[in-house]
XYZ file of N, CA and C in Angstrom:
405
model
N 0.850 -1.190 0.000
C 0.000 0.000 0.000
C 0.888 1.243 0.000
N 0.657 2.143 -0.913
C 1.458 3.343 -1.053
C 0.610 4.581 -0.751
N 1.194 5.493 0.006
C 0.513 6.747 0.327
C 1.153 7.873 -0.458
N 0.331 8.723 -0.998
C 0.834 9.832 -1.801
C 1.302 10.984 -0.910
N 0.674 11.149 0.251
C 0.984 12.274 1.139
C 1.306 11.782 2.555
N 2.306 10.925 2.715
C 2.579 10.375 4.048
C 3.070 11.414 5.050
N 3.865 12.363 4.592
C 4.416 13.359 5.514
C 3.342 14.320 6.010
N 2.494 14.751 5.107
C 1.382 15.625 5.490
C 0.422 14.879 6.405
N 0.190 13.616 6.117
C -0.654 12.794 6.976
C -0.079 12.671 8.374
N 1.238 12.481 8.467
C 1.870 12.392 9.785
C 1.778 13.707 10.546
N 1.979 14.827 9.861
C 1.833 16.133 10.525
C 0.396 16.306 11.019
N -0.566 15.869 10.235
C -1.972 15.937 10.654
C -2.180 15.131 11.929
N -1.655 13.914 11.966
C -1.830 13.063 13.151
C -1.095 13.623 14.368
N 0.086 14.182 14.173
C 0.807 14.824 15.286
C -0.014 15.990 15.821
N -0.564 16.782 14.913
C -1.386 17.924 15.317
C -2.605 17.474 16.123
N -3.259 16.425 15.663
C -4.427 15.905 16.384
C -4.030 15.325 17.737
N -2.853 14.707 17.816
C -2.368 14.193 19.100
C -2.109 15.335 20.077
N -1.546 16.434 19.592
C -1.330 17.615 20.439
C -2.673 18.150 20.927
N -3.645 18.201 20.042
C -4.980 18.682 20.429
C -5.610 17.761 21.480
N -5.451 16.456 21.308
C -5.971 15.503 22.290
C -5.269 15.680 23.632
N -3.956 15.892 23.610
C -3.199 16.156 24.835
C -3.770 17.384 25.561
N -4.117 18.410 24.798
C -4.703 19.616 25.395
C -6.042 19.316 26.059
N -6.848 18.470 25.437
C -8.133 18.116 26.053
C -7.904 17.364 27.356
N -6.889 16.512 27.392
C -6.567 15.803 28.636
C -6.078 16.773 29.714
N -5.332 17.786 29.305
C -4.862 18.796 30.269
C -6.040 19.554 30.873
N -7.026 19.864 30.044
C -8.219 20.555 30.543
C -8.953 19.667 31.536
N -9.114 18.395 31.224
C -9.790 17.461 32.138
C -9.011 17.334 33.445
N -7.690 17.290 33.341
C -6.835 17.180 34.525
C -7.008 18.398 35.439
N -7.041 19.578 34.844
C -7.204 20.804 35.642
C -8.616 20.869 36.230
N -9.621 20.422 35.485
C -10.989 20.369 36.024
C -11.013 19.520 37.284
N -10.367 18.373 37.212
C -10.339 17.469 38.355
C -9.572 18.096 39.518
N -8.422 18.670 39.220
C -7.566 19.291 40.244
C -8.272 20.442 40.965
N -9.058 21.216 40.204
C -9.724 22.396 40.782
C -11.155 22.099 41.229
N -11.564 20.849 41.087
C -12.927 20.454 41.481
C -13.984 21.263 40.736
N -13.780 21.444 39.448
C -14.716 22.198 38.611
C -15.358 21.229 37.630
N -16.566 20.769 37.916
C -17.194 19.773 37.037
C -17.705 20.393 35.732
N -17.745 19.561 34.691
C -18.377 19.984 33.441
C -19.868 20.134 33.717
N -20.555 21.027 33.080
C -20.169 21.809 31.905
C -19.659 23.203 32.231
N -19.280 23.461 33.475
C -18.802 24.796 33.858
C -17.650 25.226 32.956
N -17.724 26.435 32.455
C -16.686 26.987 31.589
C -15.955 28.136 32.270
N -16.211 28.318 33.539
C -15.503 29.322 34.325
C -15.006 28.657 35.599
N -14.039 29.291 36.198
C -13.469 28.754 37.424
C -12.154 29.441 37.701
N -11.266 28.766 38.426
C -9.961 29.359 38.735
C -9.176 29.682 37.461
N -8.242 30.615 37.578
C -7.441 31.037 36.422
C -6.771 29.861 35.722
N -6.290 28.903 36.478
C -5.632 27.734 35.892
C -6.581 26.986 34.946
N -7.831 26.856 35.350
C -8.822 26.203 34.496
C -9.129 27.064 33.273
N -9.290 28.343 33.486
C -9.606 29.230 32.367
C -8.496 29.210 31.312
N -7.246 29.168 31.753
C -6.130 29.110 30.793
C -6.145 27.787 30.027
N -6.408 26.690 30.718
C -6.467 25.380 30.043
C -7.600 25.348 29.020
N -8.739 25.881 29.384
C -9.877 25.928 28.459
C -9.539 26.801 27.250
N -8.915 27.949 27.479
C -8.569 28.841 26.364
C -7.553 28.206 25.429
N -6.572 27.484 25.975
C -5.602 26.794 25.128
C -6.328 25.810 24.221
N -7.217 25.028 24.808
C -7.954 24.014 24.059
C -8.858 24.659 23.005
N -9.617 25.663 23.396
C -10.538 26.325 22.465
C -9.800 27.067 21.356
N -8.740 27.789 21.720
C -8.017 28.552 20.710
C -7.376 27.623 19.692
N -6.902 26.481 20.155
C -6.316 25.516 19.227
C -7.384 24.955 18.300
N -8.556 24.680 18.838
C -9.654 24.201 17.987
C -9.996 25.254 16.929
N -10.029 26.510 17.319
C -10.306 27.588 16.371
C -9.232 27.635 15.287
N -7.980 27.417 15.667
C -6.886 27.445 14.707
C -6.890 26.271 13.749
N -7.385 25.127 14.217
C -7.400 23.932 13.369
C -8.247 24.117 12.119
N -9.308 24.898 12.214
C -10.191 25.099 11.060
C -9.474 25.873 9.953
N -8.452 26.613 10.297
C -7.631 27.308 9.294
C -6.430 26.462 8.889
N -5.789 25.863 9.880
C -4.547 25.135 9.623
C -4.737 23.893 8.766
N -5.661 23.018 9.125
C -5.771 21.740 8.414
C -6.112 21.884 6.931
N -7.109 22.693 6.556
C -7.340 22.864 5.110
C -6.148 23.508 4.400
N -5.509 24.489 5.061
C -4.347 25.138 4.443
C -3.212 24.132 4.255
N -2.989 23.283 5.252
C -1.955 22.252 5.164
C -2.197 21.336 3.975
N -3.418 20.837 3.857
C -3.718 19.870 2.797
C -3.779 20.520 1.415
N -4.295 21.733 1.324
C -4.289 22.410 0.021
C -2.857 22.720 -0.417
N -2.000 23.064 0.523
C -0.587 23.289 0.216
C 0.046 21.987 -0.260
N -0.246 20.882 0.423
C 0.305 19.578 0.019
C -0.147 19.210 -1.383
N -1.400 19.458 -1.682
C -1.946 19.119 -3.002
C -1.378 19.994 -4.115
N -1.068 21.238 -3.810
C -0.626 22.171 -4.848
C 0.888 22.346 -4.912
N 1.562 22.270 -3.781
C 3.007 22.506 -3.728
C 3.770 21.187 -3.554
N 3.294 20.349 -2.633
C 3.944 19.064 -2.426
C 3.900 18.611 -0.990
N 3.981 17.307 -0.829
C 3.890 16.661 0.479
C 5.016 17.075 1.425
N 6.239 16.974 0.973
C 7.386 17.285 1.844
C 7.353 18.738 2.291
N 7.091 19.652 1.355
C 7.066 21.077 1.708
C 5.943 21.394 2.691
N 4.794 20.788 2.480
C 3.677 20.998 3.416
C 4.048 20.513 4.807
N 4.677 19.351 4.874
C 5.064 18.800 6.168
C 6.138 19.654 6.844
N 7.113 20.125 6.064
C 8.185 20.940 6.640
C 7.661 22.256 7.216
N 6.719 22.864 6.526
C 6.117 24.103 7.038
C 5.094 23.769 8.124
N 4.306 22.743 7.879
C 3.209 22.404 8.778
C 3.620 21.901 10.139
N 4.780 21.256 10.258
C 5.192 20.718 11.556
C 5.381 21.820 12.589
N 5.576 23.040 12.129
C 5.739 24.144 13.063
C 4.427 24.504 13.772
N 3.291 24.137 13.178
C 2.020 24.422 13.848
C 1.890 23.651 15.160
N 2.011 22.313 15.167
C 1.897 21.626 16.459
C 3.022 21.991 17.424
N 4.221 22.244 16.903
C 5.309 22.691 17.786
C 4.927 24.021 18.426
N 4.430 24.940 17.607
C 3.991 26.239 18.125
C 2.878 26.107 19.144
N 1.952 25.177 18.904
C 0.836 24.994 19.842
C 1.308 24.426 21.176
N 2.332 23.587 21.147
C 2.894 23.077 22.407
C 3.560 24.213 23.171
N 4.357 25.017 22.470
C 5.006 26.175 23.099
C 3.941 27.125 23.648
N 2.904 27.368 22.847
C 1.783 28.214 23.256
C 1.129 27.678 24.529
N 0.813 26.387 24.523
C 0.119 25.778 25.660
C 0.962 25.842 26.920
N 2.212 25.439 26.827
C 3.064 25.443 28.017
C 3.231 26.855 28.572
N 3.361 27.829 27.667
C 3.446 29.213 28.115
C 2.161 29.683 28.763
N 1.043 29.409 28.126
C -0.264 29.854 28.624
C -0.616 29.157 29.939
N -0.269 27.866 30.061
C -0.531 27.173 31.320
C 0.203 27.848 32.474
N 1.400 28.355 32.193
C 2.186 29.035 33.228
C 1.615 30.410 33.558
N 1.301 31.185 32.528
C 0.755 32.539 32.709
C 0.253 33.028 31.361
N -0.858 33.744 31.379
C -1.483 34.202 30.131
C -0.536 35.033 29.265
N 0.344 35.796 29.883
C 1.235 36.659 29.099
C 2.431 35.910 28.504
N 2.501 34.598 28.690
C 3.608 33.805 28.145
C 3.189 32.985 26.926
N 2.079 33.329 26.308
C 1.553 32.536 25.202
C 1.955 33.043 23.822
N 2.468 34.241 23.711
C 2.663 34.905 22.416
C 3.622 34.192 21.478
N 4.771 33.742 21.952
C 5.769 33.121 21.069
C 5.176 31.899 20.366
N 4.566 31.016 21.125
C 3.960 29.824 20.540
C 2.835 30.156 19.586
N 2.036 31.156 19.944
C 0.941 31.583 19.073
C 1.491 32.043 17.724
N 2.556 32.831 17.756
C 3.132 33.355 16.511
C 3.746 32.247 15.656
N 4.366 31.255 16.269
C 4.930 30.134 15.509
C 3.818 29.437 14.719
N 2.718 29.130 15.388
C 1.591 28.478 14.721
C 0.937 29.360 13.670
N 0.806 30.634 13.978
C 0.181 31.577 13.048
C 1.012 31.731 11.775
N 2.321 31.842 11.922
C 3.190 31.997 10.751
C 3.136 30.733 9.889
N 3.162 29.566 10.516
C 3.050 28.313 9.768
C 1.752 28.280 8.968
N 0.643 28.605 9.616
C -0.654 28.604 8.946
C -0.682 29.627 7.815
N -0.144 30.810 8.046
C -0.150 31.867 7.023
C 0.658 31.450 5.794
N 1.814 30.836 6.005
C 2.628 30.386 4.872
C 1.880 29.324 4.075
N 1.270 28.373 4.777
C 0.515 27.319 4.087
C -0.656 27.909 3.306
N -1.384 28.821 3.939
C -2.541 29.440 3.295
C -2.123 30.234 2.058
N -1.144 31.103 2.226
C -0.713 31.948 1.103
C -0.081 31.126 -0.018
N 0.696 30.108 0.342
C 1.290 29.240 -0.677
C 0.230 28.525 -1.492
N -0.764 27.973 -0.797
C -1.858 27.286 -1.494
C -2.653 28.270 -2.345
N -2.918 29.456 -1.813
C -3.666 30.463 -2.560
C -2.940 30.848 -3.844
N -1.655 31.130 -3.737
C -0.880 31.512 -4.922
C -0.862 30.380 -5.943
N -0.620 29.154 -5.474
C -0.581 28.006 -6.381
C -1.921 27.786 -7.068
N -3.006 27.933 -6.337
C -4.336 27.733 -6.919
C -4.702 28.840 -7.903
N -4.346 30.070 -7.569
C -4.610 31.184 -8.497
C -3.813 30.982 -9.787
N -2.549 30.594 -9.642
C -1.723 30.347 -10.836
C -2.293 29.198 -11.670
N -2.770 28.157 -11.027
C -3.356 27.020 -11.738
C -4.654 27.437 -12.443
N -5.450 28.272 -11.781
C -6.699 28.744 -12.378
C -6.417 29.611 -13.597
N -5.444 30.478 -13.496
C -5.059 31.344 -14.619
C -4.566 30.483 -15.781
N -3.732 29.512 -15.474
C -3.176 28.637 -16.499
C -4.277 27.799 -17.174
N -5.271 27.404 -16.398
C -6.362 26.594 -16.948
C -7.202 27.385 -17.957
N -7.203 28.696 -17.825
C -8.008 29.532 -18.707
C -7.177 30.314 -19.727
N -5.908 30.014 -19.777
C -5.039 30.737 -20.719
C -5.076 30.119 -22.102
């Protein structure tokens, strides 16, 4: 069995594993702070864990399509090389945010830049392909 996009697929799975880890961190903090679901407010530690999880979910809706469109238009290896910075950035973001809200910026920017490169690369490639298709 041969996969056409193994590297992009692996980056996708790593990203989903990071997201799952974040959900476990939120559950762990809920238990530690005695804050049962469905409460979405509580001690600062819980609020930071919830924000890390939610913000990452919000980012996934931009990152995953951009990653795959980049892989389809530019290539598997390039998508993976740029895309791996998203889950790395999210880990840096989470660890910083868990410590203190003002320590989240570096990780956020790593993930944002990765997503922006993937999005813009895919956009340029698709526009060029569309122009070429009608030339």
